[in-house]
Amino acid sequence: GQWVGMGRELLEREPVFAEAIGECERALSRHVDWSLSEVLRGEGEKAELTEVDVVQPAIFAMQVGLAALWRSWGVEPKAVVGHSMGEVAAAYVAGALTLEEAAAVVALRSQLVRRASGRGAMAVVELSAEEARSRLSGYEGRVEVGAVNGPRLVVLSGDKAALEEVFGRLTEEGVFCRWVKVDYASHSPHMEGLRADLLRALEPVQGGRAKLPFYSTVTGERTDEVLGASYWERNLRQPVRFWDAIQRLHADGFSA
């Protein structure tokens, strides 16, 4: 998660991190009207990190900066995986996107998601995907399993009122539930209305094939797909298959 001033100390103490953030700021400046470095220092009017189109680019920049810092210490990734919008930084680290392309994806994607704000909700629930889907009978088209993060950990996503009903019922059953602090519903039908505009906005993003093993949380498998606009539309709408990707990583011999 994010917090106010989350990049301040690293910007002050780590020149490699600061240089990477400067590069991200230049790449993002074509798409945003706020200062990335101010936000990461906890300064300026956007410092509270309350808007999705500030939060997601800021997190992306932190991820890119940390990857650059770790590489400067000799820590090179053997494979990459990202969760939901975290795939954008993973794709950049793997060489499947240029920094300019990655900045465009995260900035334009989050600006469109903001249009869907205020109507949706998301909640973490301690159920398997199968158990969760069985509990959603009668809520088709209103609430879906938006992410499968573990064998018994999913995220539900959809209409706020409908999800409040589901949340209440599950809580009464003794199922652990926790709200995600967002007012939109990624990986749900709420994103379908953004599809045409997202594909249009990201049309210049050519993408490429990853130079490192890239485990997709769209497919749940290692992929050599060209990560262009259509991939990033699916990344926003389809469920996050994080647990499938982690299992595949392990089966292929990778560990943390």
CSV table of C-alpha atoms in Angstrom, one decimal:
chain,number,residue,atom,x,y,z
A,1,GLY,CA,0.0,0.0,0.0
A,2,GLN,CA,0.9,3.6,-0.2
A,3,TRP,CA,1.5,6.3,2.5
A,4,VAL,CA,2.2,10.0,2.6
A,5,GLY,CA,5.8,10.7,2.0
A,6,MET,CA,6.6,7.1,1.0
A,7,GLY,CA,9.6,8.1,-1.1
A,8,ARG,CA,11.1,10.9,1.0
A,9,GLU,CA,13.9,8.9,2.7
A,10,LEU,CA,15.0,7.0,-0.4
A,11,LEU,CA,15.1,10.2,-2.4
A,12,GLU,CA,17.3,11.8,0.2
A,13,ARG,CA,19.6,8.9,0.8
A,14,GLU,CA,19.8,6.8,-2.4
A,15,PRO,CA,21.1,8.6,-5.6
A,16,VAL,CA,20.2,5.7,-7.9
A,17,PHE,CA,16.6,5.7,-6.6
A,18,ALA,CA,16.4,9.5,-7.0
A,19,GLU,CA,17.8,9.2,-10.6
A,20,ALA,CA,15.2,6.6,-11.5
A,21,ILE,CA,12.4,8.8,-10.0
A,22,GLY,CA,13.6,11.7,-12.1
A,23,GLU,CA,13.4,9.6,-15.2
A,24,CYS,CA,9.9,8.5,-14.2
A,25,GLU,CA,8.9,12.1,-13.6
A,26,ARG,CA,10.0,13.1,-17.0
A,27,ALA,CA,8.1,10.2,-18.6
A,28,LEU,CA,4.9,10.9,-16.6
A,29,SER,CA,5.0,14.7,-17.3
A,30,ARG,CA,3.5,14.2,-20.7
A,31,HIS,CA,0.4,12.8,-19.0
A,32,VAL,CA,0.0,14.4,-15.6
A,33,ASP,CA,-0.1,18.0,-14.3
A,34,TRP,CA,1.4,17.3,-10.8
A,35,SER,CA,4.9,16.7,-9.6
A,36,LEU,CA,5.9,13.1,-8.9
A,37,SER,CA,8.8,14.1,-6.7
A,38,GLU,CA,6.6,16.4,-4.6
A,39,VAL,CA,4.1,13.6,-4.1
A,40,LEU,CA,6.7,11.1,-3.1
A,41,ARG,CA,8.2,13.6,-0.6
A,42,GLY,CA,4.7,14.2,0.9
A,43,GLU,CA,4.6,17.8,-0.4
A,44,GLY,CA,2.0,19.7,-2.5
A,45,GLU,CA,-1.7,19.5,-2.9
A,46,LYS,CA,-1.6,15.8,-4.2
A,47,ALA,CA,0.5,14.6,-1.3
A,48,GLU,CA,-2.4,12.9,0.6
A,49,LEU,CA,-2.7,10.2,-2.1
A,50,THR,CA,-6.5,10.2,-2.3
A,51,GLU,CA,-7.0,10.0,-6.0
A,52,VAL,CA,-6.4,6.9,-8.1
A,53,ASP,CA,-4.7,8.8,-10.9
A,54,VAL,CA,-2.1,10.0,-8.5
A,55,VAL,CA,-1.8,6.9,-6.4
A,56,GLN,CA,-1.2,4.4,-9.2
A,57,PRO,CA,1.5,6.4,-11.0
A,58,ALA,CA,3.2,7.1,-7.6
A,59,ILE,CA,3.3,3.4,-6.7
A,60,PHE,CA,4.6,2.6,-10.2
A,61,ALA,CA,7.4,5.0,-9.8
A,62,MET,CA,8.3,3.6,-6.4
A,63,GLN,CA,8.4,0.1,-8.0
A,64,VAL,CA,10.7,1.3,-10.8
A,65,GLY,CA,12.9,3.2,-8.4
A,66,LEU,CA,13.3,0.2,-6.1
A,67,ALA,CA,14.1,-2.2,-9.0
A,68,ALA,CA,16.8,0.2,-10.1
A,69,LEU,CA,18.2,0.4,-6.6
A,70,TRP,CA,18.2,-3.4,-6.1
A,71,ARG,CA,20.0,-3.8,-9.5
A,72,SER,CA,22.6,-1.3,-8.4
A,73,TRP,CA,23.3,-3.6,-5.4
A,74,GLY,CA,23.7,-6.5,-7.8
A,75,VAL,CA,20.3,-8.0,-7.3
A,76,GLU,CA,19.1,-9.1,-10.7
A,77,PRO,CA,15.6,-10.6,-11.2
A,78,LYS,CA,15.5,-14.1,-12.8
A,79,ALA,CA,11.7,-13.7,-13.4
A,80,VAL,CA,9.1,-11.1,-12.8
A,81,VAL,CA,5.4,-11.1,-11.8
A,82,GLY,CA,3.1,-8.2,-11.0
A,83,HIS,CA,-0.3,-7.9,-9.4
A,84,SER,CA,-2.9,-6.0,-11.3
A,85,MET,CA,-1.5,-2.5,-12.1
A,86,GLY,CA,1.8,-3.8,-10.7
A,87,GLU,CA,2.3,-5.6,-14.0
A,88,VAL,CA,3.1,-2.3,-15.6
A,89,ALA,CA,6.3,-1.9,-13.6
A,90,ALA,CA,7.1,-5.6,-14.0
A,91,ALA,CA,6.8,-5.3,-17.7
A,92,TYR,CA,9.2,-2.4,-17.7
A,93,VAL,CA,11.7,-4.2,-15.5
A,94,ALA,CA,11.4,-7.2,-17.9
A,95,GLY,CA,12.1,-5.1,-21.0
A,96,ALA,CA,8.6,-5.5,-22.5
A,97,LEU,CA,7.8,-1.8,-22.2
A,98,THR,CA,9.9,1.3,-22.5
A,99,LEU,CA,9.7,3.7,-19.6
A,100,GLU,CA,7.7,6.1,-21.7
A,101,GLU,CA,5.3,3.3,-22.7
A,102,ALA,CA,4.9,2.1,-19.1
A,103,ALA,CA,4.3,5.7,-17.9
A,104,ALA,CA,1.6,6.1,-20.5
A,105,VAL,CA,-0.1,2.9,-19.5
A,106,VAL,CA,-0.2,3.6,-15.8
A,107,ALA,CA,-1.1,7.3,-16.1
A,108,LEU,CA,-3.8,6.9,-18.8
A,109,ARG,CA,-5.2,3.7,-17.3
A,110,SER,CA,-5.6,5.4,-13.9
A,111,GLN,CA,-7.2,8.5,-15.3
A,112,LEU,CA,-9.9,6.4,-17.0
A,113,VAL,CA,-10.4,4.4,-13.8
A,114,ARG,CA,-11.1,7.6,-12.0
A,115,ARG,CA,-14.1,8.1,-14.3
A,116,ALA,CA,-15.6,5.0,-12.7
A,117,SER,CA,-15.0,6.1,-9.1
A,118,GLY,CA,-17.8,6.5,-6.7
A,119,ARG,CA,-19.9,3.6,-7.8
A,120,GLY,CA,-17.9,0.5,-7.0
A,121,ALA,CA,-16.1,-1.2,-4.1
A,122,MET,CA,-13.7,-4.1,-3.5
A,123,ALA,CA,-13.2,-6.4,-0.5
A,124,VAL,CA,-10.7,-9.0,0.5
A,125,VAL,CA,-12.4,-12.2,1.6
A,126,GLU,CA,-10.9,-15.4,3.1
A,127,LEU,CA,-12.5,-18.0,0.8
A,128,SER,CA,-11.3,-20.1,-2.1
A,129,ALA,CA,-12.2,-18.9,-5.6
A,130,GLU,CA,-14.7,-21.7,-5.9
A,131,GLU,CA,-16.3,-21.0,-2.5
A,132,ALA,CA,-16.5,-17.3,-3.3
A,133,ARG,CA,-18.2,-17.8,-6.7
A,134,SER,CA,-20.8,-20.1,-5.1
A,135,ARG,CA,-21.6,-17.4,-2.5
A,136,LEU,CA,-22.1,-14.9,-5.4
A,137,SER,CA,-25.1,-16.8,-6.9
A,138,GLY,CA,-27.8,-14.2,-7.5
A,139,TYR,CA,-25.3,-11.4,-7.9
A,140,GLU,CA,-24.2,-12.1,-11.4
A,141,GLY,CA,-23.2,-9.0,-13.3
A,142,ARG,CA,-23.0,-7.1,-10.0
A,143,VAL,CA,-20.2,-8.7,-8.0
A,144,GLU,CA,-17.4,-10.9,-9.3
A,145,VAL,CA,-14.2,-12.5,-8.0
A,146,GLY,CA,-11.8,-9.8,-9.1
A,147,ALA,CA,-8.6,-11.4,-7.9
A,148,VAL,CA,-7.4,-14.8,-6.7
A,149,ASN,CA,-4.4,-14.1,-4.4
A,150,GLY,CA,-4.0,-17.4,-2.6
A,151,PRO,CA,-5.6,-20.8,-2.0
A,152,ARG,CA,-8.1,-19.2,0.4
A,153,LEU,CA,-7.8,-15.4,-0.4
A,154,VAL,CA,-9.8,-13.6,-3.0
A,155,VAL,CA,-10.9,-10.0,-3.8
A,156,LEU,CA,-14.5,-9.4,-4.6
A,157,SER,CA,-15.3,-6.4,-6.9
A,158,GLY,CA,-18.4,-4.8,-8.1
A,159,ASP,CA,-21.4,-2.6,-7.3
A,160,LYS,CA,-21.1,-1.0,-3.9
A,161,ALA,CA,-24.6,-1.8,-2.6
A,162,ALA,CA,-24.5,-5.4,-3.8
A,163,LEU,CA,-21.0,-6.0,-2.3
A,164,GLU,CA,-22.2,-4.5,1.0
A,165,GLU,CA,-24.9,-7.2,1.1
A,166,VAL,CA,-22.4,-9.9,0.3
A,167,PHE,CA,-19.9,-8.5,2.9
A,168,GLY,CA,-22.6,-8.5,5.6
A,169,ARG,CA,-23.7,-12.0,4.9
A,170,LEU,CA,-20.2,-13.4,4.9
A,171,THR,CA,-19.3,-11.5,8.1
A,172,GLU,CA,-22.3,-13.1,9.8
A,173,GLU,CA,-21.0,-16.5,8.7
A,174,GLY,CA,-17.7,-15.8,10.4
A,175,VAL,CA,-15.8,-15.3,7.1
A,176,PHE,CA,-12.9,-12.8,7.4
A,177,CYS,CA,-13.7,-9.8,5.2
A,178,ARG,CA,-11.9,-6.5,4.8
A,179,TRP,CA,-12.7,-3.5,2.6
A,180,VAL,CA,-10.1,-2.3,0.2
A,181,LYS,CA,-9.9,1.5,0.5
A,182,VAL,CA,-11.1,2.3,-3.0
A,183,ASP,CA,-14.3,3.6,-4.4
A,184,TYR,CA,-14.1,1.9,-7.8
A,185,ALA,CA,-14.3,-1.8,-8.9
A,186,SER,CA,-11.4,-2.9,-11.0
A,187,HIS,CA,-11.6,-6.4,-12.6
A,188,SER,CA,-15.3,-6.2,-12.7
A,189,PRO,CA,-18.0,-5.2,-15.3
A,190,HIS,CA,-17.5,-1.6,-14.2
A,191,MET,CA,-14.4,-1.5,-16.3
A,192,GLU,CA,-16.2,-2.6,-19.5
A,193,GLY,CA,-17.4,0.9,-20.2
A,194,LEU,CA,-13.8,2.1,-20.3
A,195,ARG,CA,-12.6,-0.5,-22.9
A,196,ALA,CA,-12.9,1.6,-26.1
A,197,ASP,CA,-11.4,4.7,-24.6
A,198,LEU,CA,-8.5,2.7,-23.0
A,199,LEU,CA,-7.7,0.9,-26.2
A,200,ARG,CA,-7.8,4.2,-28.1
A,201,ALA,CA,-5.6,6.0,-25.5
A,202,LEU,CA,-3.0,3.2,-25.5
A,203,GLU,CA,-2.9,2.6,-29.2
A,204,PRO,CA,0.6,4.2,-29.4
A,205,VAL,CA,1.9,1.6,-26.9
A,206,GLN,CA,3.5,-1.0,-29.1
A,207,GLY,CA,5.0,-3.0,-26.3
A,208,GLY,CA,7.2,-6.0,-27.0
A,209,ARG,CA,8.2,-9.4,-25.6
A,210,ALA,CA,9.8,-9.6,-22.2
A,211,LYS,CA,13.5,-10.3,-22.1
A,212,LEU,CA,13.1,-12.0,-18.7
A,213,PRO,CA,10.6,-14.7,-17.9
A,214,PHE,CA,7.3,-12.8,-17.4
A,215,TYR,CA,4.6,-14.5,-15.5
A,216,SER,CA,1.2,-12.9,-16.3
A,217,THR,CA,-1.5,-12.5,-13.8
A,218,VAL,CA,-3.9,-12.0,-16.7
A,219,THR,CA,-3.3,-15.6,-17.9
A,220,GLY,CA,-1.8,-17.2,-14.8
A,221,GLU,CA,1.1,-18.5,-17.0
A,222,ARG,CA,4.5,-17.5,-18.3
A,223,THR,CA,3.8,-15.5,-21.5
A,224,ASP,CA,5.8,-14.3,-24.5
A,225,GLU,CA,2.9,-12.2,-25.7
A,226,VAL,CA,3.6,-8.7,-27.0
A,227,LEU,CA,2.3,-6.4,-24.2
A,228,GLY,CA,0.5,-3.8,-26.2
A,229,ALA,CA,-2.8,-2.0,-25.7
A,230,SER,CA,-5.0,-5.1,-25.8
A,231,TYR,CA,-3.1,-6.8,-23.0
A,232,TRP,CA,-3.5,-3.8,-20.7
A,233,GLU,CA,-7.2,-3.6,-21.4
A,234,ARG,CA,-7.5,-7.3,-20.3
A,235,ASN,CA,-5.2,-6.5,-17.3
A,236,LEU,CA,-7.8,-4.0,-16.1
A,237,ARG,CA,-11.0,-6.0,-16.8
A,238,GLN,CA,-10.2,-9.6,-16.2
A,239,PRO,CA,-9.6,-11.2,-12.8
A,240,VAL,CA,-6.1,-11.1,-11.4
A,241,ARG,CA,-4.8,-14.7,-11.5
A,242,PHE,CA,-2.0,-14.1,-9.0
A,243,TRP,CA,-2.2,-17.5,-7.3
A,244,ASP,CA,-2.0,-19.3,-10.6
A,245,ALA,CA,1.0,-17.3,-11.6
A,246,ILE,CA,2.8,-18.0,-8.3
A,247,GLN,CA,2.1,-21.7,-8.6
A,248,ARG,CA,3.5,-21.7,-12.1
A,249,LEU,CA,6.6,-19.8,-11.0
A,250,HIS,CA,7.2,-22.4,-8.3
A,251,ALA,CA,6.6,-25.3,-10.7
A,252,ASP,CA,9.2,-23.8,-13.0
A,253,GLY,CA,11.8,-23.7,-10.2
A,254,PHE,CA,11.7,-20.1,-9.1
A,255,SER,CA,11.6,-19.0,-5.5
A,256,ALA,CA,11.8,-15.6,-3.7
